[in-house]
Short mmCIF file of C-alpha atoms and ligand atoms in Angstrom, two decimals:
data_model
loop_
_atom_site.label_atom_id
_atom_site.label_comp_id
_atom_site.label_asym_id
_atom_site.label_seq_id
_atom_site.Cartn_x
_atom_site.Cartn_y
_atom_site.Cartn_z
CA MET A 9 15.59 15.71 9.27
CA THR A 10 12.12 16.20 8.00
CA ASP A 11 9.31 17.55 10.15
CA ILE A 12 5.65 17.33 9.30
CA HIS A 13 5.66 21.10 8.64
CA ASP A 14 8.98 21.13 6.89
CA ASN A 15 9.01 18.76 3.84
CA PRO A 16 11.07 19.30 0.64
CA LEU A 17 8.23 17.98 -1.43
CA ASP A 18 6.15 20.81 -0.42
CA ALA A 19 8.51 23.51 -1.88
CA PRO A 20 6.87 25.10 -5.01
CA ASN A 21 9.66 24.26 -7.32
CA ALA A 22 10.35 20.72 -5.91
CA ASP A 23 11.09 17.80 -8.36
CA PRO A 24 9.48 14.80 -6.51
CA PHE A 25 11.72 12.37 -8.56
CA GLU A 26 14.89 14.20 -7.46
CA ILE A 27 13.68 14.07 -3.80
CA ALA A 28 12.86 10.32 -4.24
CA ALA A 29 16.51 9.86 -5.65
CA ARG A 30 17.70 11.66 -2.48
CA ALA A 31 15.63 9.42 -0.27
CA ALA A 32 16.96 6.23 -2.05
CA ALA A 33 20.54 7.61 -1.46
CA ASP A 34 19.67 8.03 2.37
CA ILE A 35 18.30 4.33 2.49
CA ALA A 36 21.38 3.06 0.81
CA ARG A 37 23.56 4.99 3.23
CA LEU A 38 21.69 4.12 6.33
CA THR A 39 21.01 0.38 5.56
CA GLY A 40 24.17 -0.37 3.79
CA VAL A 41 22.09 -1.94 1.23
CA GLU A 42 22.86 -0.30 -2.27
CA ASN A 43 19.89 -1.56 -4.37
CA HIS A 44 16.45 -3.12 -3.66
CA ASP A 45 14.66 -5.71 -5.76
CA ILE A 46 11.27 -5.63 -4.34
CA ALA A 47 9.45 -3.18 -2.23
CA LEU A 48 6.60 -3.87 0.10
CA THR A 49 4.22 -1.51 1.73
CA LEU A 50 2.48 -2.95 4.85
CA GLY A 51 -0.94 -1.80 5.54
CA SER A 52 -3.05 -2.44 8.62
CA GLY A 53 -3.09 -6.18 9.46
CA TRP A 54 0.09 -7.12 7.49
CA GLY A 55 2.84 -5.75 9.79
CA LYS A 56 3.97 -9.32 11.02
CA ALA A 57 5.07 -10.29 7.42
CA ALA A 58 8.32 -8.34 7.88
CA GLU A 59 9.78 -10.88 10.31
CA LEU A 60 8.87 -13.87 8.14
CA ILE A 61 10.36 -12.57 4.78
CA GLY A 62 13.86 -13.08 5.87
CA GLU A 63 16.74 -11.66 7.76
CA THR A 64 16.49 -8.01 8.66
CA ILE A 65 19.78 -6.25 7.64
CA ALA A 66 18.68 -2.82 8.97
CA THR A 67 15.79 -1.00 10.52
CA ILE A 68 15.62 2.78 10.03
CA PRO A 69 12.98 5.43 11.20
CA ALA A 70 11.37 7.02 8.13
CA THR A 71 11.95 10.35 9.56
CA GLU A 72 15.71 9.98 8.74
CA VAL A 73 14.64 9.61 5.10
CA THR A 74 14.43 12.76 2.89
CA GLY A 75 10.58 13.55 2.25
CA PHE A 76 8.89 11.10 4.65
CA SER A 77 6.28 12.40 6.89
CA LYS A 78 5.70 11.29 10.47
CA PRO A 79 2.91 8.62 10.72
CA ALA A 80 -0.48 9.92 11.36
CA LEU A 81 -1.74 7.06 13.45
CA ALA A 82 -0.14 5.28 16.33
CA GLY A 83 0.12 1.67 15.39
CA HIS A 84 1.26 2.62 11.75
CA VAL A 85 5.04 1.94 12.21
CA GLY A 86 7.19 4.68 10.83
CA THR A 87 10.00 2.39 9.93
CA LEU A 88 11.70 1.26 6.70
CA ARG A 89 13.42 -1.91 6.81
CA SER A 90 15.90 -3.70 4.53
CA ILE A 91 15.24 -7.64 4.56
CA ARG A 92 17.29 -10.21 2.67
CA THR A 93 15.25 -13.26 1.60
CA PRO A 94 16.54 -16.80 1.83
CA GLY A 95 16.89 -16.64 -2.00
CA GLY A 96 19.01 -13.66 -1.78
CA LYS A 97 16.47 -10.80 -2.88
CA ASN A 98 16.70 -7.52 -1.01
CA VAL A 99 13.37 -6.33 0.12
CA LEU A 100 12.47 -2.87 1.12
CA VAL A 101 9.64 -3.06 3.74
CA ILE A 102 7.86 0.31 4.04
CA GLY A 103 5.94 0.60 7.28
CA ALA A 104 5.34 4.36 6.88
CA ARG A 105 2.28 5.09 4.70
CA THR A 106 0.98 8.58 4.20
CA HIS A 107 -2.60 8.65 3.69
CA TYR A 108 -4.60 10.99 1.32
CA TYR A 109 -6.81 12.03 4.11
CA GLU A 110 -4.03 13.36 6.18
CA ASN A 111 -4.19 16.40 3.68
CA HIS A 112 -0.51 16.75 2.95
CA GLY A 113 -1.14 16.45 -0.93
CA VAL A 114 -0.66 13.49 -3.19
CA ARG A 115 3.01 14.02 -3.59
CA ARG A 116 3.59 12.77 0.07
CA VAL A 117 1.23 9.98 -0.41
CA VAL A 118 3.26 8.54 -3.34
CA HIS A 119 6.71 9.40 -2.16
CA SER A 120 7.40 6.00 -0.75
CA VAL A 121 6.58 4.37 -3.93
CA ARG A 122 8.97 6.80 -5.93
CA THR A 123 11.63 6.23 -3.32
CA ALA A 124 11.17 2.47 -3.82
CA ALA A 125 11.53 2.64 -7.38
CA ALA A 126 14.61 4.85 -7.07
CA THR A 127 16.20 1.98 -4.85
CA GLY A 128 15.92 -0.17 -7.90
CA ALA A 129 12.79 -2.01 -6.86
CA LYS A 130 11.17 -3.62 -9.94
CA ILE A 131 8.08 -4.92 -8.12
CA MET A 132 5.91 -3.05 -5.69
CA VAL A 133 3.64 -4.99 -3.33
CA LEU A 134 0.94 -2.91 -1.94
CA THR A 135 -1.18 -4.32 0.97
CA ASN A 136 -3.89 -2.64 2.86
CA GLY A 137 -6.74 -3.26 5.35
CA ALA A 138 -10.16 -2.48 3.70
CA GLY A 139 -13.86 -3.09 3.70
CA GLY A 140 -15.45 -5.94 1.75
CA ALA A 141 -18.52 -5.10 -0.43
CA ARG A 142 -19.20 -8.85 -1.22
CA GLU A 143 -21.33 -10.75 1.13
CA SER A 144 -19.52 -13.83 0.70
CA TRP A 145 -16.31 -12.51 2.08
CA LYS A 146 -15.40 -12.87 5.71
CA PRO A 147 -13.55 -10.58 8.00
CA GLY A 148 -9.74 -11.80 8.17
CA GLN A 149 -9.90 -12.93 4.57
CA PRO A 150 -6.95 -11.74 2.26
CA VAL A 151 -7.93 -10.96 -1.32
CA LEU A 152 -5.98 -9.94 -4.40
CA ILE A 153 -6.59 -6.60 -5.91
CA SER A 154 -7.54 -7.15 -9.81
CA ASP A 155 -8.13 -3.62 -10.60
CA HIS A 156 -9.08 -0.21 -9.03
CA ILE A 157 -11.59 2.65 -9.18
CA ASN A 158 -10.03 6.01 -7.94
CA LEU A 159 -12.64 7.97 -6.27
CA THR A 160 -10.35 10.61 -4.90
CA ALA A 161 -10.65 12.95 -7.99
CA ASP A 162 -6.80 13.31 -7.80
CA SER A 163 -3.72 11.74 -9.46
CA PRO A 164 -0.09 11.53 -8.52
CA LEU A 165 0.90 12.37 -12.05
CA GLU A 166 1.87 16.08 -12.55
CA GLY A 167 1.40 17.84 -15.91
CA ALA A 168 0.27 16.23 -19.10
CA THR A 169 1.62 12.82 -18.10
CA PHE A 170 -0.52 10.26 -19.95
CA ILE A 171 0.00 6.70 -18.41
CA ASP A 172 -1.83 3.63 -19.56
CA LEU A 173 -3.34 1.70 -16.60
CA THR A 174 -4.28 -1.47 -18.23
CA ASP A 175 -3.25 -4.55 -16.28
CA LEU A 176 -2.14 -2.26 -13.40
CA TYR A 177 -2.36 -5.02 -10.91
CA SER A 178 -0.22 -7.54 -12.83
CA THR A 179 -1.98 -10.74 -13.92
CA ARG A 180 1.44 -12.40 -13.93
CA LEU A 181 2.04 -11.50 -10.25
CA ARG A 182 -1.59 -12.47 -9.17
CA ASP A 183 -0.92 -15.96 -10.73
CA VAL A 184 2.26 -16.28 -8.83
CA ALA A 185 0.39 -15.45 -5.62
CA ARG A 186 -2.23 -18.11 -6.57
CA THR A 187 0.52 -20.75 -6.91
CA ILE A 188 1.08 -20.16 -3.20
CA ASP A 189 -2.72 -20.06 -2.31
CA PRO A 190 -4.96 -21.18 -4.96
CA SER A 191 -8.03 -20.20 -2.94
CA LEU A 192 -7.15 -16.50 -3.07
CA ASP A 193 -10.16 -14.66 -4.39
CA GLU A 194 -9.73 -11.19 -6.02
CA GLY A 195 -11.73 -7.92 -6.57
CA VAL A 196 -11.74 -4.33 -7.70
CA TYR A 197 -10.33 -1.95 -5.10
CA THR A 198 -12.20 1.25 -4.86
CA GLN A 199 -10.24 4.10 -3.26
CA PHE A 200 -12.33 6.73 -1.17
CA ARG A 201 -11.00 9.66 0.27
CA GLY A 202 -11.75 8.99 3.96
CA PRO A 203 -11.11 9.18 6.85
CA HIS A 204 -14.91 8.47 7.40
CA TYR A 205 -16.06 5.13 6.29
CA GLU A 206 -18.64 5.03 3.67
CA THR A 207 -22.32 5.31 3.84
CA PRO A 208 -24.24 2.22 2.93
CA ALA A 209 -25.45 4.25 -0.20
CA GLU A 210 -21.87 4.85 -1.17
CA VAL A 211 -20.99 1.18 -0.68
CA GLN A 212 -23.98 0.48 -2.96
CA MET A 213 -22.62 2.92 -5.45
CA ALA A 214 -19.20 1.36 -5.30
CA LYS A 215 -20.71 -2.03 -6.00
CA LYS A 216 -22.93 -0.84 -9.03
CA MET A 217 -19.70 0.75 -10.47
CA GLY A 218 -17.94 -2.53 -10.06
CA GLY A 219 -16.10 -2.14 -6.87
CA ASP A 220 -15.64 -4.99 -4.40
CA ILE A 221 -13.24 -3.64 -1.99
CA VAL A 222 -13.36 -0.21 -0.14
CA GLY A 223 -10.44 1.49 1.18
CA MET A 224 -8.52 4.83 1.58
CA SER A 225 -5.15 4.06 -0.02
CA THR A 226 -3.37 2.03 -2.66
CA ALA A 227 -4.95 3.30 -5.88
CA LEU A 228 -2.93 6.64 -5.95
CA GLU A 229 0.08 4.52 -5.00
CA ALA A 230 -0.45 2.09 -7.73
CA ILE A 231 -0.66 4.79 -10.36
CA ALA A 232 2.73 6.29 -9.12
CA ALA A 233 4.26 2.71 -9.20
CA ARG A 234 3.12 2.20 -12.87
CA GLU A 235 4.51 5.74 -13.76
CA ALA A 236 7.83 4.56 -12.29
CA GLY A 237 7.80 1.40 -14.37
CA MET A 238 7.33 -1.05 -11.42
CA GLU A 239 5.24 -4.18 -11.70
CA ILE A 240 2.46 -4.11 -9.00
CA LEU A 241 0.80 -6.76 -6.74
CA GLY A 242 -1.86 -5.62 -4.47
CA PHE A 243 -3.49 -7.38 -1.45
CA SER A 244 -6.39 -6.29 0.59
CA LEU A 245 -7.12 -7.92 4.01
CA ILE A 246 -10.90 -7.60 4.44
CA THR A 247 -11.05 -6.55 7.98
CA ASN A 248 -14.68 -5.61 7.94
CA LEU A 249 -17.66 -5.94 5.68
CA ALA A 250 -18.41 -2.65 4.40
CA ALA A 251 -21.20 -0.38 5.85
CA GLY A 252 -24.66 -1.75 5.25
CA ILE A 253 -23.11 -5.10 3.94
CA GLN A 254 -22.47 -5.98 7.65
CA LYS A 255 -25.49 -5.33 9.72
CA THR A 256 -23.84 -3.56 12.68
CA PRO A 257 -21.91 -0.19 12.67
CA LEU A 258 -18.13 -0.15 11.85
CA SER A 259 -15.98 0.39 14.94
CA HIS A 260 -12.23 1.18 14.47
CA THR A 261 -11.59 -1.23 17.40
CA GLU A 262 -13.29 -4.18 15.64
CA VAL A 263 -11.23 -3.37 12.42
CA ILE A 264 -8.00 -3.36 14.34
CA GLU A 265 -9.08 -6.61 16.31
CA ALA A 266 -9.98 -8.38 13.01
CA GLY A 267 -6.69 -7.47 11.60
CA GLN A 268 -4.72 -8.60 14.60
CA ALA A 269 -6.47 -12.03 14.50
CA ALA A 270 -5.70 -12.51 10.82
CA GLU A 271 -2.11 -11.20 11.03
CA PRO A 272 -0.13 -14.38 11.50
CA VAL A 273 -2.01 -16.36 8.74
CA ILE A 274 -1.89 -13.60 6.12
CA SER A 275 1.77 -12.46 7.12
CA ALA A 276 2.97 -16.16 6.47
CA LEU A 277 1.06 -16.15 3.12
CA LEU A 278 2.75 -12.82 2.10
CA ALA A 279 6.27 -14.00 3.15
CA ARG A 280 5.69 -17.03 0.92
CA VAL A 281 4.47 -15.04 -1.99
CA VAL A 282 7.30 -12.63 -1.82
CA GLU A 283 9.83 -15.44 -1.92
CA ALA A 284 8.10 -16.82 -5.07
CA LEU A 285 8.13 -13.45 -6.89
I1 8IG B 321 -9.60 -1.45 7.70
O1 8IG B 321 -14.80 -0.23 5.24
C1 8IG B 321 -10.77 -0.46 6.49
N1 8IG B 321 -10.31 0.59 5.78
N2 8IG B 321 -13.07 3.21 3.02
N3 8IG B 321 -13.96 1.35 4.18
C2 8IG B 321 -12.88 2.10 3.85
N4 8IG B 321 -11.74 1.98 4.33
C3 8IG B 321 -11.58 0.92 5.22
C4 8IG B 321 -12.53 0.04 5.60
C5 8IG B 321 -13.89 0.50 5.02
N5 8IG B 321 -12.13 -0.71 6.42
#
């Protein structure tokens, strides 16, 4: 029902939580699954995880769900899936991320997270493809997100909503992930606005501020997930070393190719982590 130019979230008097509740009701009706336990946003490189997590109960186009935007990029699958794990947990897999750089406002960026919370999910797993600012990291390597620096100068919180962001990327859940793969490294995710990649000077700035990973998503979503009371686990696939860290210019094709090569490995890892949550 929603069209990119006609979204209820854009109405001046819209209540984003009421719209998320409507979206959750759409998901329950269209999937036949009343409640979900875990939600998982699949970023670039992570798409194959869905098949490995469990049995797909239903796949629905995001455009059938209240408030969802059409995907901006071909290859960003605009579907929502309900998957039952072997252990009996219901996982909502969100393959329809709206990026901040699409300029539809932060409400649309975090609508999937608010919807996930409204379906009952207590854990939000956020994954992305990103650049690595540490020389020791290799393209194709997954890393845990330990914290973030939000350089968008924006927030999903509306009004005087003061939310603590300590331990935003749950230490407990990172420990669970490391029981599956003890070699997982971790780092601070820095969200830039994009869609351009950083200059080498901006990457150096991010590093001096304490950033290790550079990307264009996740931080705003994590803030909304915390507001909604969910526990958060974040993963970045380092698809490329950030500008100036690697010696050659960044190409979108290379980024996609590195993601495709790593996809089976990191998807299997993610499926095992989800089962352990
Ligand atoms: I994939 O190097 C991917 N996404 N900001 N910088 C930013 N986002 C990214 C990058 C990168 N690689």
